[in-house]
Amino acid sequence: MFPCPPFSACKEKEEGKQPGAFIMSVLPPVRKDRIISQLPKCFCKGAALHTEDGFHAKVKTACQEQRTGTVGFKISKVIVVGDLAVGKTCLINRFCKDVFDKNYKATIGVDFEMERFEVLGVPFSLQLWDTAGQERFKCIASTYYRGAQAIIIVFDLTDVASLHHTRQWLEDAMKENDPTNVLLFLVGTKKDLISPAQYSANVQDAINVAQEMKAEYWAVSSLSGENVKEFFFRVASLTFEANVLAELEKSNSRRIGDVVKISNNTSNLYATSKKKQPNCCQ
Ligand SMILES: Nc1nc2c(ncn2[C@@H]2O[C@H](COP(=O)(O)OP(=O)(O)OP(=O)(O)O)[C@@H](O)[C@H]2O)c(=O)[nH]1
Ligand SMILES: [Mg+2]
C-alpha cells in the first residue's frame, strides 16, 4: 500500500477533486475483464469468509456516494505462500497472464505482479507477491511477508503432506502480520490431476484445515483455468470490502472524537481544529 499519497493528491484536494483522480487519469483504464459489479460467490459455504449474497450494504452505499476515501488509490498487498512446487507461480501466471508452463522453475526469493480492478465503480489494485517454497529461499521470501492484507496459503491437492504443511506456512506468515487485519485463503491446486471421486474423498480434510485457520477454501486448476478467475475476483472483492469498511470506521471514529472534544472544553476548540487541519501527506 502507498504509505502516503503523492503530491498530486494534495493538489487535487485543493482543487476540490477526489484524491487520486490525477493518478487514475494517467493510468490506462482498468481492463474490461477486471470489472467487478457483484460480490462473487464463495467456493464452499462450509469454509467461507462470509456467505452473504452481495457486498455489505454500507459498502454499496459508500461506493454509490463516492465516500470510499483513500481506497481508490491504495494498493493492497497479497502474499502467496506454500510448499515448493505446489503451483503458486502457475496460479498467479494463469490469472495475470493467462499462461501455463508445465515445466517447473523454482521461484528464487520473491516475485510480484500488479492487478488493477474496478470494484463497484471504484479503482482497486492488488499487488500479488509470489514467494519461494524452497527451504533455502524461505528466509529471503519471509522478509516480504509484512503488511499483507490477504494471505493465500497454497497446497497441492495430489500431495496430502503439502496440506499438512499449510499450518506452518500460516504461522510463519502471521509472525509478520496483524491477525485481526488479514484475510486468509486456503487453495488446493492441480484439480485437473485428481478424479472427482478422489477429490470428494479428500475434500473434508482440506475444509477442516480451512475452518481451523478461519480461511476461505478454494480448489483450482491452473492448467485448465478452472476457478482461477473466480478465486482472484473473490480475493479482490473481499479485500476491497474490508478496506472500505475500515475506511468508514476510521471516518466515523474521527467524527465521534471531534464531538466529544468540542463539548468537553470549548477553550480547546482552536487547538483541536488546528490539529484536524487536513493534511493528506500525514
Ligand atoms: N497439472 C497441473 N500441474 C500444475 C498445476 N499448477 C502447477 N503445476 C505444475 O507444478 C509444478 C510447480 O509449479 P510452480 O507454480 O512453479 O510451483 P511453485 O509453488 O511456484 O514452486 P516454488 O516457486 O518452488 O515455490 C510445475 O511443473 C507446474 O507445471 C495445475 O493446476 N495442474
Ligand atoms: Mg514459484
Tab-separated table of C-alpha atoms and ligand atoms in Angstrom:
chain	number	residue	atom	x	y	z
A	1	MET	CA	0.000	0.000	0.000
A	2	PHE	CA	1.259	3.538	-0.679
A	3	PRO	CA	2.371	4.860	2.710
A	4	CYS	CA	1.381	8.368	1.691
A	5	PRO	CA	-0.446	9.819	-1.289
A	6	PRO	CA	1.859	11.604	-3.683
A	7	PHE	CA	1.993	15.377	-4.036
A	8	SER	CA	-0.524	15.348	-6.884
A	9	ALA	CA	-3.190	14.029	-4.472
A	10	CYS	CA	-2.734	17.119	-2.230
A	11	LYS	CA	-3.131	19.357	-5.253
A	12	GLU	CA	-6.298	17.543	-6.282
A	13	LYS	CA	-7.706	18.066	-2.809
A	14	GLU	CA	-7.005	21.815	-3.047
A	15	GLU	CA	-8.760	21.882	-6.395
A	16	GLY	CA	-11.774	20.101	-4.889
A	17	LYS	CA	-11.218	16.895	-6.883
A	18	GLN	CA	-11.395	13.382	-5.466
A	19	PRO	CA	-7.842	12.487	-4.258
A	20	GLY	CA	-6.217	10.069	-6.639
A	21	ALA	CA	-8.085	11.387	-9.671
A	22	PHE	CA	-4.796	12.515	-11.201
A	23	ILE	CA	-3.038	9.170	-10.648
A	24	MET	CA	-6.028	7.296	-12.029
A	25	SER	CA	-6.262	9.572	-15.059
A	26	VAL	CA	-2.640	8.854	-16.088
A	27	LEU	CA	-3.035	5.084	-15.719
A	28	PRO	CA	-4.580	3.120	-18.583
A	29	PRO	CA	-8.226	2.201	-17.956
A	30	VAL	CA	-8.929	-0.967	-15.995
A	31	ARG	CA	-9.278	-3.988	-18.291
A	32	LYS	CA	-12.885	-4.850	-19.133
A	33	ASP	CA	-12.430	-8.317	-17.636
A	34	ARG	CA	-11.319	-6.864	-14.284
A	35	ILE	CA	-14.560	-5.052	-13.539
A	36	ILE	CA	-16.441	-6.403	-10.535
A	37	SER	CA	-20.010	-5.232	-10.071
A	38	GLN	CA	-21.284	-8.008	-7.800
A	39	LEU	CA	-19.763	-9.970	-4.957
A	40	PRO	CA	-18.527	-13.270	-6.420
A	41	LYS	CA	-19.833	-16.377	-4.660
A	42	CYS	CA	-17.684	-18.368	-2.240
A	43	PHE	CA	-16.451	-21.789	-3.368
A	44	CYS	CA	-17.673	-23.772	-0.357
A	45	LYS	CA	-20.240	-22.466	2.121
A	46	GLY	CA	-18.710	-24.591	4.916
A	47	ALA	CA	-15.379	-22.765	4.666
A	48	ALA	CA	-16.046	-19.195	3.542
A	49	LEU	CA	-15.020	-15.842	4.972
A	50	HIS	CA	-18.674	-14.925	4.678
A	51	THR	CA	-21.646	-16.312	2.802
A	52	GLU	CA	-23.607	-13.119	2.108
A	53	ASP	CA	-25.095	-12.824	-1.393
A	54	GLY	CA	-23.808	-9.327	-2.034
A	55	PHE	CA	-21.419	-6.678	-0.804
A	56	HIS	CA	-22.123	-5.178	2.634
A	57	ALA	CA	-24.919	-2.551	2.388
A	58	LYS	CA	-22.636	0.139	3.870
A	59	VAL	CA	-20.023	-0.616	1.223
A	60	LYS	CA	-22.534	-0.351	-1.626
A	61	THR	CA	-23.848	2.978	-0.314
A	62	ALA	CA	-20.351	4.370	0.225
A	63	CYS	CA	-19.401	3.452	-3.356
A	64	GLN	CA	-22.574	4.978	-4.802
A	65	GLU	CA	-22.000	8.184	-2.844
A	66	GLN	CA	-18.253	8.212	-3.619
A	67	ARG	CA	-17.368	8.076	0.072
A	68	THR	CA	-14.635	5.451	-0.161
A	69	GLY	CA	-11.876	7.837	0.955
A	70	THR	CA	-8.402	6.675	0.034
A	71	VAL	CA	-9.414	3.140	-1.038
A	72	GLY	CA	-9.485	4.152	-4.715
A	73	PHE	CA	-5.773	4.800	-4.841
A	74	LYS	CA	-4.459	2.207	-2.416
A	75	ILE	CA	-2.589	-0.907	-3.407
A	76	SER	CA	-3.334	-3.913	-1.231
A	77	LYS	CA	-0.630	-6.454	-0.644
A	78	VAL	CA	-1.464	-10.138	-1.033
A	79	ILE	CA	1.131	-12.803	-0.281
A	80	VAL	CA	1.079	-16.317	-1.694
A	81	VAL	CA	2.847	-18.995	0.369
A	82	GLY	CA	3.100	-22.793	0.426
A	83	ASP	CA	5.436	-25.739	-0.191
A	84	LEU	CA	7.742	-25.876	-3.195
A	85	ALA	CA	6.144	-26.884	-6.483
A	86	VAL	CA	2.560	-26.754	-5.200
A	87	GLY	CA	1.750	-24.340	-8.041
A	88	LYS	CA	1.905	-20.794	-6.591
A	89	THR	CA	3.621	-19.254	-9.621
A	90	CYS	CA	1.351	-21.090	-12.067
A	91	LEU	CA	-1.721	-19.854	-10.197
A	92	ILE	CA	-0.612	-16.218	-10.405
A	93	ASN	CA	0.507	-16.568	-14.018
A	94	ARG	CA	-2.763	-18.150	-15.081
A	95	PHE	CA	-4.715	-15.231	-13.649
A	96	CYS	CA	-2.406	-12.327	-14.539
A	97	LYS	CA	-1.073	-13.504	-17.918
A	98	ASP	CA	-3.426	-16.340	-18.853
A	99	VAL	CA	-0.496	-18.708	-19.434
A	100	PHE	CA	0.511	-22.091	-18.042
A	101	ASP	CA	4.008	-23.583	-18.016
A	102	LYS	CA	4.260	-27.307	-17.412
A	103	ASN	CA	7.980	-27.068	-16.664
A	104	TYR	CA	8.893	-26.343	-13.073
A	105	LYS	CA	11.093	-23.295	-12.488
A	106	ALA	CA	11.550	-22.632	-8.798
A	107	THR	CA	10.883	-19.081	-7.655
A	108	ILE	CA	14.040	-17.614	-6.164
A	109	GLY	CA	13.146	-15.362	-3.252
A	110	VAL	CA	10.070	-13.453	-4.409
A	111	ASP	CA	8.376	-12.035	-7.444
A	112	PHE	CA	5.268	-9.880	-7.777
A	113	GLU	CA	2.504	-8.935	-10.173
A	114	MET	CA	0.150	-5.965	-10.073
A	115	GLU	CA	-3.516	-6.387	-10.924
A	116	ARG	CA	-5.902	-3.476	-11.273
A	117	PHE	CA	-9.620	-3.915	-10.727
A	118	GLU	CA	-12.667	-1.754	-10.619
A	119	VAL	CA	-14.994	-2.781	-7.811
A	120	LEU	CA	-18.455	-1.157	-7.639
A	121	GLY	CA	-17.069	1.642	-9.787
A	122	VAL	CA	-14.017	2.277	-7.557
A	123	PRO	CA	-10.478	1.536	-8.800
A	124	PHE	CA	-8.712	-1.030	-6.629
A	125	SER	CA	-5.279	-2.645	-7.022
A	126	LEU	CA	-3.758	-5.828	-5.708
A	127	GLN	CA	-0.055	-6.491	-5.513
A	128	LEU	CA	0.338	-10.278	-5.661
A	129	TRP	CA	3.567	-11.463	-4.031
A	130	ASP	CA	4.709	-14.874	-5.248
A	131	THR	CA	7.107	-16.336	-2.669
A	132	ALA	CA	9.539	-19.233	-2.876
A	133	GLY	CA	8.558	-22.530	-1.288
A	134	GLN	CA	12.098	-23.968	-1.315
A	135	GLU	CA	13.652	-24.055	2.128
A	136	ARG	CA	16.880	-22.354	1.019
A	137	PHE	CA	14.979	-19.269	-0.258
A	138	LYS	CA	12.496	-19.134	2.602
A	139	CYS	CA	14.380	-16.589	4.677
A	140	ILE	CA	14.577	-14.136	1.766
A	141	ALA	CA	10.879	-14.641	0.982
A	142	SER	CA	9.768	-14.198	4.593
A	143	THR	CA	11.161	-10.663	4.684
A	144	TYR	CA	8.352	-9.731	2.262
A	145	TYR	CA	5.504	-11.128	4.378
A	146	ARG	CA	4.904	-7.901	6.298
A	147	GLY	CA	1.882	-5.679	5.719
A	148	ALA	CA	-0.252	-8.236	3.894
A	149	GLN	CA	-3.980	-7.629	3.698
A	150	ALA	CA	-4.616	-11.124	2.430
A	151	ILE	CA	-2.630	-14.357	2.665
A	152	ILE	CA	-3.146	-17.154	0.160
A	153	ILE	CA	-1.854	-20.472	1.500
A	154	VAL	CA	-1.459	-22.948	-1.322
A	155	PHE	CA	-1.272	-26.750	-1.257
A	156	ASP	CA	-1.266	-29.435	-3.923
A	157	LEU	CA	-4.490	-31.499	-3.979
A	158	THR	CA	-2.434	-34.554	-5.011
A	159	ASP	CA	0.013	-34.241	-2.105
A	160	VAL	CA	-1.503	-34.571	1.355
A	161	ALA	CA	1.754	-33.557	3.079
A	162	SER	CA	1.546	-30.150	1.436
A	163	LEU	CA	-1.878	-29.662	3.066
A	164	HIS	CA	-0.459	-30.525	6.479
A	165	HIS	CA	2.387	-28.050	5.977
A	166	THR	CA	-0.063	-25.166	5.419
A	167	ARG	CA	-0.399	-24.668	9.191
A	168	GLN	CA	3.333	-23.947	9.426
A	169	TRP	CA	3.189	-21.570	6.447
A	170	LEU	CA	0.358	-19.699	8.090
A	171	GLU	CA	2.204	-19.485	11.402
A	172	ASP	CA	5.293	-18.060	9.696
A	173	ALA	CA	3.296	-15.519	7.685
A	174	MET	CA	1.359	-14.446	10.778
A	175	LYS	CA	4.549	-13.598	12.680
A	176	GLU	CA	4.803	-10.584	10.380
A	177	ASN	CA	1.140	-9.602	10.236
A	178	ASP	CA	-1.778	-8.468	12.364
A	179	PRO	CA	-4.201	-11.425	12.655
A	180	THR	CA	-7.213	-9.116	13.128
A	181	ASN	CA	-6.496	-7.343	9.867
A	182	VAL	CA	-5.741	-10.055	7.377
A	183	LEU	CA	-7.965	-12.255	5.197
A	184	LEU	CA	-6.937	-15.890	4.762
A	185	PHE	CA	-7.485	-18.177	1.787
A	186	LEU	CA	-6.554	-21.867	1.593
A	187	VAL	CA	-6.189	-23.011	-2.011
A	188	GLY	CA	-5.798	-26.558	-3.321
A	189	THR	CA	-4.200	-26.625	-6.787
A	190	LYS	CA	-3.867	-29.160	-9.634
A	191	LYS	CA	-7.548	-30.115	-9.530
A	192	ASP	CA	-7.129	-31.487	-13.065
A	193	LEU	CA	-4.835	-34.234	-11.722
A	194	ILE	CA	-7.359	-35.905	-9.427
A	195	SER	CA	-10.571	-37.720	-10.232
A	196	PRO	CA	-13.881	-36.420	-8.864
A	197	ALA	CA	-14.022	-39.483	-6.602
A	198	GLN	CA	-10.553	-38.808	-5.157
A	199	TYR	CA	-11.433	-35.163	-4.739
A	200	SER	CA	-14.620	-35.976	-2.812
A	201	ALA	CA	-12.760	-38.418	-0.580
A	202	ASN	CA	-10.160	-35.814	0.436
A	203	VAL	CA	-12.048	-32.545	0.412
A	204	GLN	CA	-13.242	-32.727	4.018
A	205	ASP	CA	-9.640	-32.747	5.321
A	206	ALA	CA	-8.947	-29.512	3.468
A	207	ILE	CA	-12.201	-27.955	4.686
A	208	ASN	CA	-11.307	-28.894	8.268
A	209	VAL	CA	-7.913	-27.200	7.951
A	210	ALA	CA	-9.550	-24.116	6.419
A	211	GLN	CA	-12.109	-23.925	9.225
A	212	GLU	CA	-9.397	-24.285	11.846
A	213	MET	CA	-7.436	-21.413	10.238
A	214	LYS	CA	-10.578	-19.323	9.627
A	215	ALA	CA	-9.657	-19.297	5.973
A	216	GLU	CA	-11.815	-19.483	2.857
A	217	TYR	CA	-11.304	-22.714	0.923
A	218	TRP	CA	-10.927	-22.989	-2.874
A	219	ALA	CA	-9.867	-25.774	-5.257
A	220	VAL	CA	-8.457	-24.702	-8.637
A	221	SER	CA	-6.549	-25.842	-11.685
A	222	SER	CA	-4.027	-23.522	-13.292
A	223	LEU	CA	-3.688	-25.940	-16.204
A	224	SER	CA	-7.358	-25.751	-17.207
A	225	GLY	CA	-8.041	-22.393	-15.527
A	226	GLU	CA	-10.921	-23.872	-13.511
A	227	ASN	CA	-11.954	-21.480	-10.704
A	228	VAL	CA	-8.831	-19.315	-11.061
A	229	LYS	CA	-10.543	-16.091	-12.135
A	230	GLU	CA	-13.436	-16.687	-9.725
A	231	PHE	CA	-10.958	-17.144	-6.912
A	232	PHE	CA	-8.976	-13.939	-7.546
A	233	PHE	CA	-12.190	-11.960	-8.024
A	234	ARG	CA	-13.282	-13.172	-4.629
A	235	VAL	CA	-9.908	-12.156	-3.101
A	236	ALA	CA	-10.149	-8.694	-4.703
A	237	SER	CA	-13.780	-8.239	-3.649
A	238	LEU	CA	-13.355	-9.287	-0.025
A	239	THR	CA	-10.154	-7.253	0.344
A	240	PHE	CA	-11.913	-4.246	-1.176
A	241	GLU	CA	-14.909	-4.706	1.125
A	242	ALA	CA	-12.655	-4.885	4.200
A	243	ASN	CA	-10.801	-1.745	3.079
A	244	VAL	CA	-13.982	0.277	2.579
A	245	LEU	CA	-15.416	-0.864	5.937
A	246	ALA	CA	-12.145	0.097	7.668
A	247	GLU	CA	-12.202	3.468	5.923
A	248	LEU	CA	-15.808	4.105	7.022
A	249	GLU	CA	-14.960	3.096	10.581
A	250	LYS	CA	-11.998	5.450	10.570
A	251	SER	CA	-14.042	8.419	9.392
A	252	ASN	CA	-16.846	7.628	11.896
A	253	SER	CA	-14.498	7.422	14.862
A	254	ARG	CA	-12.868	10.677	13.785
A	255	ARG	CA	-16.263	12.367	13.809
A	256	ILE	CA	-17.191	10.940	17.235
A	257	GLY	CA	-13.854	12.096	18.709
A	258	ASP	CA	-14.397	15.612	17.395
A	259	VAL	CA	-17.822	15.958	19.079
A	260	VAL	CA	-16.528	14.753	22.451
A	261	LYS	CA	-13.616	17.164	22.417
A	262	ILE	CA	-15.721	20.182	21.460
A	263	SER	CA	-18.397	19.597	24.094
A	264	ASN	CA	-15.833	18.858	26.825
A	265	ASN	CA	-13.831	22.009	26.672
A	266	THR	CA	-14.634	24.808	24.288
A	267	SER	CA	-11.407	26.627	25.130
A	268	ASN	CA	-9.528	23.806	23.400
A	269	LEU	CA	-11.559	24.201	20.271
A	270	TYR	CA	-8.943	26.188	18.425
A	271	ALA	CA	-6.159	23.739	19.273
A	272	THR	CA	-8.339	20.761	18.280
A	273	SER	CA	-9.458	22.210	14.999
A	274	LYS	CA	-5.892	23.238	14.203
A	275	LYS	CA	-4.746	19.669	14.726
A	276	LYS	CA	-7.543	18.476	12.441
A	277	GLN	CA	-6.433	20.661	9.542
A	278	PRO	CA	-6.485	18.334	6.551
A	279	ASN	CA	-3.001	17.262	5.693
A	280	CYS	CA	-3.163	14.456	3.226
A	281	CYS	CA	0.566	13.689	3.474
A	282	GLN	CA	0.410	12.519	7.103
B	1	LIG	N1	-1.340	-30.468	-13.882
B	1	LIG	C1	-1.082	-29.350	-13.230
B	1	LIG	N2	0.175	-29.006	-12.965
B	1	LIG	C2	0.393	-27.863	-12.287
B	1	LIG	C3	-0.665	-27.010	-11.868
B	1	LIG	N3	-0.135	-25.958	-11.216
B	1	LIG	C4	1.192	-26.124	-11.254
B	1	LIG	N4	1.521	-27.263	-11.889
B	1	LIG	C5	2.866	-27.780	-12.130
B	1	LIG	O1	3.535	-27.897	-10.883
B	1	LIG	C6	4.901	-27.531	-10.991
B	1	LIG	C7	5.263	-26.462	-9.985
B	1	LIG	O2	4.528	-25.287	-10.258
B	1	LIG	P1	5.016	-23.848	-9.739
B	1	LIG	O3	3.880	-22.927	-9.958
B	1	LIG	O4	6.299	-23.489	-10.339
B	1	LIG	O5	5.222	-24.139	-8.192
B	1	LIG	P2	5.603	-23.107	-7.034
B	1	LIG	O6	4.684	-23.375	-5.906
B	1	LIG	O7	5.629	-21.732	-7.558
B	1	LIG	O8	7.064	-23.578	-6.631
B	1	LIG	P3	8.234	-22.716	-5.894
B	1	LIG	O9	8.432	-21.485	-6.694
B	1	LIG	O10	9.454	-23.591	-5.883
B	1	LIG	O11	7.786	-22.448	-4.521
B	1	LIG	C8	5.111	-27.098	-12.443
B	1	LIG	O12	5.676	-28.166	-13.176
B	1	LIG	C9	3.716	-26.814	-12.939
B	1	LIG	O13	3.558	-27.005	-14.316
B	1	LIG	C10	-2.007	-27.404	-12.174
B	1	LIG	O14	-3.001	-26.742	-11.844
B	1	LIG	N5	-2.145	-28.586	-12.861
B	2	MG	MG	7.131	-20.373	-7.763
